[in-house]
């Protein structure tokens, strides 16, 4: 098991290094426009020269990595937040992204698993058919379409929620006020529909297979009711592959929130990523790329390893 974990970690760091280098090289291929301010131009030019922008791309990348390792310096924002550290800019936008994604998971997990359980128990009945149709519909439609539908019905038609997220000033100066929570309901719903469908489909498939297994028949012959056998045995075994999926669900929502943050004006990491590309803010783009790459690769390892901890019968790396 430990050999497998070590092998996966080494592979993760190699993949991480390759992705970061590709991102670094591609963003450098796009030329930047200098600001009109002459003083700012001279400051930026001096900074770029210190970072080796006049040298080959591999030398630039080496200087970039050296600054990160030795000084924990991820660069400076010159366009989005002039002359502010990239880590400060991203750190100020991390909480809104985390809140929206956590609220989406908290809502998606019980609803998705609950619908999957109901569909499996009522297999081939009208409840199963209705849930299966909804799953196909929700899985096929991207999250930004739900965003526009949510805005149209909940804001334009029903006037129940605001069309965009409230600013800190409008919400009382905190992200944890009730007013702020209300403004986050539309983006949370837009992100949740797809994850609910994925969880429901996966739960239904796993639980359906478990309910038809031999040990479930044995449990029924021992006198357990269908509900008792399902709760005590079927759900417990079906959750083994479902629980690691929740980790990947978080990553899926995190990636989808880039577009959602744009639509609902959420000042988060996803919106910052889009801005860094539009304004060619190199260091902000790189820090965002590092963030998403690291979280995605780490989640993949955690999912694989968690199978072995959740079910002791599973041992990764065994022949």
Coordinates of C-alpha atoms in Angstrom, one line a residue:
X1 CA 0.0 0.0 0.0
X2 CA 2.7 2.5 1.0
X3 CA 4.7 1.6 -2.2
X4 CA 1.6 2.4 -4.2
X5 CA 1.1 5.7 -2.4
X6 CA 4.7 6.7 -2.9
X7 CA 4.5 5.8 -6.6
X8 CA 1.3 7.8 -7.1
X9 CA 2.8 10.8 -5.3
X10 CA 5.9 10.8 -7.5
X11 CA 3.7 10.5 -10.6
X12 CA 1.5 13.3 -9.3
X13 CA 4.5 15.7 -8.9
X14 CA 5.8 14.8 -12.3
X15 CA 2.4 15.5 -13.9
X16 CA 2.0 18.6 -11.8
X17 CA 5.4 19.9 -13.1
X18 CA 4.5 19.2 -16.7
X19 CA 1.1 20.9 -16.5
X20 CA 2.6 24.0 -14.8
X21 CA 5.4 24.2 -17.4
X22 CA 2.9 24.0 -20.3
X23 CA 0.7 26.7 -18.7
X24 CA 3.7 28.9 -18.1
X25 CA 4.9 28.5 -21.7
X26 CA 1.5 29.0 -23.3
X27 CA 0.6 32.2 -21.4
X28 CA 4.1 33.7 -22.3
X29 CA 3.3 33.2 -26.0
X30 CA 0.6 35.9 -25.8
X31 CA 2.1 39.3 -25.9
X32 CA 1.3 41.8 -23.2
X33 CA 0.4 45.5 -23.7
X34 CA 2.2 48.0 -21.5
X35 CA 0.1 50.5 -19.4
X36 CA 0.0 54.1 -20.5
X37 CA 1.6 55.3 -17.3
X38 CA 5.4 55.8 -18.0
X39 CA 6.3 55.2 -14.4
X40 CA 4.4 51.9 -14.3
X41 CA 6.0 50.9 -17.6
X42 CA 9.5 51.3 -16.2
X43 CA 8.6 49.4 -13.0
X44 CA 7.1 46.5 -15.0
X45 CA 10.1 46.4 -17.5
X46 CA 12.5 46.3 -14.6
X47 CA 10.6 43.5 -12.9
X48 CA 10.4 41.5 -16.2
X49 CA 14.1 41.9 -16.7
X50 CA 14.7 40.5 -13.2
X51 CA 12.5 37.6 -14.0
X52 CA 14.4 36.9 -17.3
X53 CA 11.6 37.7 -19.7
X54 CA 14.3 38.5 -22.3
X55 CA 15.8 35.0 -22.0
X56 CA 14.6 31.6 -23.3
X57 CA 11.4 30.2 -21.8
X58 CA 13.1 27.4 -19.9
X59 CA 15.3 30.0 -18.1
X60 CA 12.3 32.0 -17.3
X61 CA 10.6 28.9 -15.8
X62 CA 13.7 28.1 -13.8
X63 CA 13.7 31.6 -12.3
X64 CA 10.0 31.3 -11.6
X65 CA 10.4 28.0 -9.7
X66 CA 13.5 29.3 -7.8
X67 CA 11.5 32.3 -6.5
X68 CA 8.7 30.1 -5.4
X69 CA 11.0 27.5 -3.6
X70 CA 13.4 30.0 -2.0
X71 CA 11.2 33.1 -1.4
X72 CA 7.7 31.7 -1.6
X73 CA 7.2 34.4 -4.3
X74 CA 4.5 33.6 -6.8
X75 CA 4.8 36.9 -8.5
X76 CA 2.9 40.2 -8.6
X77 CA -0.4 41.3 -10.2
X78 CA 0.2 44.2 -12.5
X79 CA -3.3 44.6 -14.1
X80 CA -6.0 43.1 -11.8
X81 CA -4.6 44.5 -8.6
X82 CA -1.7 46.8 -9.4
X83 CA 1.5 45.9 -7.6
X84 CA -0.1 43.5 -5.1
X85 CA 1.4 40.1 -4.4
X86 CA -0.4 37.3 -6.4
X87 CA -0.9 35.3 -3.2
X88 CA -2.7 38.2 -1.5
X89 CA -4.9 38.8 -4.5
X90 CA -5.9 35.1 -4.7
X91 CA -6.2 34.7 -0.9
X92 CA -8.8 37.5 -0.8
X93 CA -10.9 35.7 -3.4
X94 CA -10.6 32.1 -2.0
X95 CA -13.4 32.3 0.6
X96 CA -16.3 33.1 -1.8
X97 CA -15.3 30.1 -4.0
X98 CA -15.0 27.8 -1.0
X99 CA -18.4 28.9 0.4
X100 CA -20.3 28.4 -2.9
X101 CA -18.8 25.0 -3.4
X102 CA -19.3 23.8 0.1
X103 CA -23.0 25.0 0.1
X104 CA -23.4 23.1 -3.2
X105 CA -22.0 19.9 -1.8
X106 CA -24.0 20.1 1.4
X107 CA -27.2 20.5 -0.8
X108 CA -26.2 18.0 -3.5
X109 CA -25.0 15.0 -1.4
X110 CA -28.2 14.2 0.6
X111 CA -30.5 15.0 -2.3
X112 CA -28.5 13.0 -4.9
X113 CA -27.9 10.0 -2.7
X114 CA -31.5 10.1 -1.5
X115 CA -32.8 10.0 -5.1
X116 CA -30.4 7.2 -6.0
X117 CA -31.6 5.1 -3.1
X118 CA -35.3 5.7 -3.9
X119 CA -34.7 4.8 -7.6
X120 CA -32.8 1.6 -6.6
X121 CA -35.5 0.5 -4.1
X122 CA -38.3 1.3 -6.6
X123 CA -36.5 -0.2 -9.6
X124 CA -38.6 -0.5 -12.8
X125 CA -41.5 1.4 -11.1
X126 CA -42.8 4.8 -12.0
X127 CA -40.6 6.5 -9.3
X128 CA -37.5 4.9 -10.9
X129 CA -38.5 6.0 -14.4
X130 CA -39.2 9.6 -13.3
X131 CA -35.8 9.9 -11.5
X132 CA -34.0 8.3 -14.4
X133 CA -35.5 10.8 -16.9
X134 CA -34.5 13.7 -14.6
X135 CA -31.0 12.3 -14.2
X136 CA -30.6 12.1 -18.0
X137 CA -31.9 15.6 -18.4
X138 CA -29.7 17.1 -15.6
X139 CA -26.5 15.3 -16.7
X140 CA -26.9 16.5 -20.3
X141 CA -27.2 20.2 -19.5
X142 CA -24.1 22.3 -18.5
X143 CA -24.2 24.3 -15.3
X144 CA -24.2 27.7 -17.0
X145 CA -27.6 26.9 -18.7
X146 CA -29.0 26.2 -15.2
X147 CA -27.6 29.5 -14.1
X148 CA -29.6 31.4 -16.8
X149 CA -32.7 29.4 -15.9
X150 CA -32.3 30.0 -12.2
X151 CA -31.9 33.7 -12.8
X152 CA -34.9 33.8 -15.1
X153 CA -37.3 32.0 -12.8
X154 CA -36.1 32.9 -9.3
X155 CA -35.1 36.6 -10.1
X156 CA -37.0 37.8 -13.1
X157 CA -40.3 35.9 -12.7
X158 CA -40.7 35.2 -9.0
X159 CA -38.5 38.0 -7.5
X160 CA -37.3 35.6 -4.7
X161 CA -33.6 36.1 -5.0
X162 CA -31.1 38.7 -6.4
X163 CA -29.7 38.1 -9.9
X164 CA -26.1 38.3 -8.6
X165 CA -24.2 37.9 -5.3
X166 CA -24.4 40.8 -2.9
X167 CA -21.2 42.7 -2.2
X168 CA -19.7 42.7 1.3
X169 CA -21.1 46.2 1.8
X170 CA -24.6 45.3 0.8
X171 CA -24.5 42.0 2.8
X172 CA -23.5 43.7 6.1
X173 CA -19.7 43.4 5.8
X174 CA -19.4 39.6 6.1
X175 CA -19.8 36.5 4.0
X176 CA -21.7 34.7 6.8
X177 CA -24.7 36.9 7.1
X178 CA -28.2 35.6 6.2
X179 CA -28.5 38.2 3.4
X180 CA -25.3 37.0 1.8
X181 CA -26.5 33.4 2.1
X182 CA -29.7 34.3 0.3
X183 CA -27.8 35.9 -2.5
X184 CA -25.7 32.6 -2.9
X185 CA -28.7 30.4 -3.3
X186 CA -29.1 30.9 -7.1
X187 CA -25.4 30.0 -7.9
X188 CA -25.6 27.1 -5.4
X189 CA -28.6 25.7 -7.2
X190 CA -27.0 26.2 -10.6
X191 CA -24.0 24.2 -9.5
X192 CA -26.0 21.5 -7.7
X193 CA -28.2 20.1 -10.4
X194 CA -25.5 18.3 -12.3
X195 CA -23.9 16.9 -9.2
X196 CA -27.2 15.7 -7.9
X197 CA -27.8 13.8 -11.1
X198 CA -24.3 12.3 -11.1
X199 CA -24.6 11.1 -7.5
X200 CA -28.2 9.8 -8.0
X201 CA -27.1 7.8 -11.1
X202 CA -24.0 6.4 -9.4
X203 CA -25.9 5.5 -6.2
X204 CA -28.7 3.8 -8.1
X205 CA -26.3 1.7 -10.1
X206 CA -24.3 0.6 -7.0
X207 CA -27.3 0.0 -4.8
X208 CA -29.2 -1.9 -7.5
X209 CA -26.2 -4.3 -7.9
X210 CA -25.9 -4.7 -4.1
X211 CA -29.7 -5.4 -3.6
X212 CA -29.5 -8.4 -6.0
X213 CA -26.4 -9.9 -4.4
X214 CA -26.4 -13.3 -2.6
X215 CA -25.8 -12.0 0.9
X216 CA -29.0 -9.8 0.6
X217 CA -31.0 -13.0 -0.1
X218 CA -29.4 -14.6 2.9
X219 CA -30.3 -11.6 5.1
X220 CA -33.9 -11.9 4.0
X221 CA -34.0 -15.6 4.7
X222 CA -32.8 -14.9 8.2
X223 CA -35.9 -12.9 8.9
X224 CA -34.9 -9.3 8.1
X225 CA -37.4 -7.1 6.4
X226 CA -36.5 -5.5 3.0
X227 CA -35.9 -2.2 4.8
X228 CA -33.7 -3.7 7.5
X229 CA -31.6 -5.6 5.0
X230 CA -31.2 -2.5 2.9
X231 CA -30.1 -0.3 5.7
X232 CA -27.9 -2.8 7.6
X233 CA -26.2 -4.4 4.6
X234 CA -26.9 -3.0 1.2
X235 CA -26.3 0.7 2.0
X236 CA -23.1 0.0 3.9
X237 CA -21.6 -1.9 1.0
X238 CA -22.9 0.5 -1.7
X239 CA -21.3 3.4 0.1
X240 CA -17.8 2.0 -0.4
X241 CA -17.5 3.3 -4.0
X242 CA -19.8 6.3 -3.4
X243 CA -17.9 8.0 -0.6
X244 CA -14.7 8.5 -2.6
X245 CA -16.8 9.9 -5.4
X246 CA -17.8 12.8 -3.1
X247 CA -14.2 14.0 -3.3
X248 CA -14.3 14.1 -7.0
X249 CA -17.7 15.8 -6.9
X250 CA -16.1 18.7 -5.0
X251 CA -13.5 19.0 -7.8
X252 CA -16.2 18.9 -10.5
X253 CA -18.1 21.7 -8.8
X254 CA -14.9 23.7 -8.3
X255 CA -14.2 23.6 -12.0
X256 CA -17.8 24.4 -13.0
X257 CA -17.8 27.4 -10.6
X258 CA -15.5 29.4 -13.0
X259 CA -18.4 30.1 -15.3
X260 CA -20.9 30.4 -12.5
X261 CA -18.8 33.0 -10.7
X262 CA -18.8 35.1 -13.9
X263 CA -22.6 34.9 -14.3
X264 CA -23.4 35.6 -10.7
X265 CA -20.6 38.2 -10.2
X266 CA -19.0 36.1 -7.4
X267 CA -15.5 37.6 -6.6
X268 CA -13.9 34.1 -6.3
X269 CA -11.0 32.2 -7.7
X270 CA -12.8 31.1 -10.8
X271 CA -13.7 34.7 -11.8
X272 CA -10.1 35.7 -11.0
X273 CA -8.9 32.9 -13.4
X274 CA -11.0 34.3 -16.2
X275 CA -9.8 37.9 -15.5
X276 CA -6.2 36.8 -15.5
X277 CA -6.6 35.4 -19.0
X278 CA -8.5 38.4 -20.3
X279 CA -6.0 40.9 -18.9
X280 CA -2.9 38.7 -19.4
X281 CA -1.9 39.0 -15.8
X282 CA 0.8 36.3 -16.0
X283 CA 1.5 35.7 -12.3
X284 CA -2.2 35.6 -11.3
X285 CA -2.9 33.1 -14.1
X286 CA 0.0 30.9 -13.0
X287 CA -1.0 30.9 -9.4
X288 CA -4.6 30.0 -10.3
X289 CA -3.3 27.2 -12.6
X290 CA -1.1 25.9 -9.8
X291 CA -4.1 25.9 -7.5
X292 CA -6.5 24.1 -9.8
X293 CA -3.9 21.6 -10.9
X294 CA -2.7 20.7 -7.4
X295 CA -6.2 20.3 -6.0
X296 CA -7.3 18.2 -9.0
X297 CA -4.3 15.8 -8.8
X298 CA -4.4 15.6 -5.1
X299 CA -8.1 14.7 -5.1
X300 CA -7.4 11.9 -7.6
X301 CA -4.8 10.3 -5.2
X302 CA -7.1 10.8 -2.2
X303 CA -9.9 9.1 -4.0
X304 CA -7.8 6.1 -4.9
X305 CA -6.3 5.7 -1.5
X306 CA -9.6 6.2 0.3
X307 CA -10.9 2.9 -1.2
X308 CA -8.3 1.0 0.9
X309 CA -9.2 2.8 4.1
X310 CA -12.9 2.6 3.7
X311 CA -12.9 -1.1 2.8
X312 CA -10.0 -3.0 4.4
X313 CA -10.5 -5.8 1.8
X314 CA -9.2 -3.4 -0.9
X315 CA -5.4 -3.0 -1.1
X316 CA -3.9 -0.9 -3.8
X317 CA -0.8 -2.1 -5.5
X318 CA -1.5 -5.8 -4.8
X319 CA -0.9 -8.3 -7.6

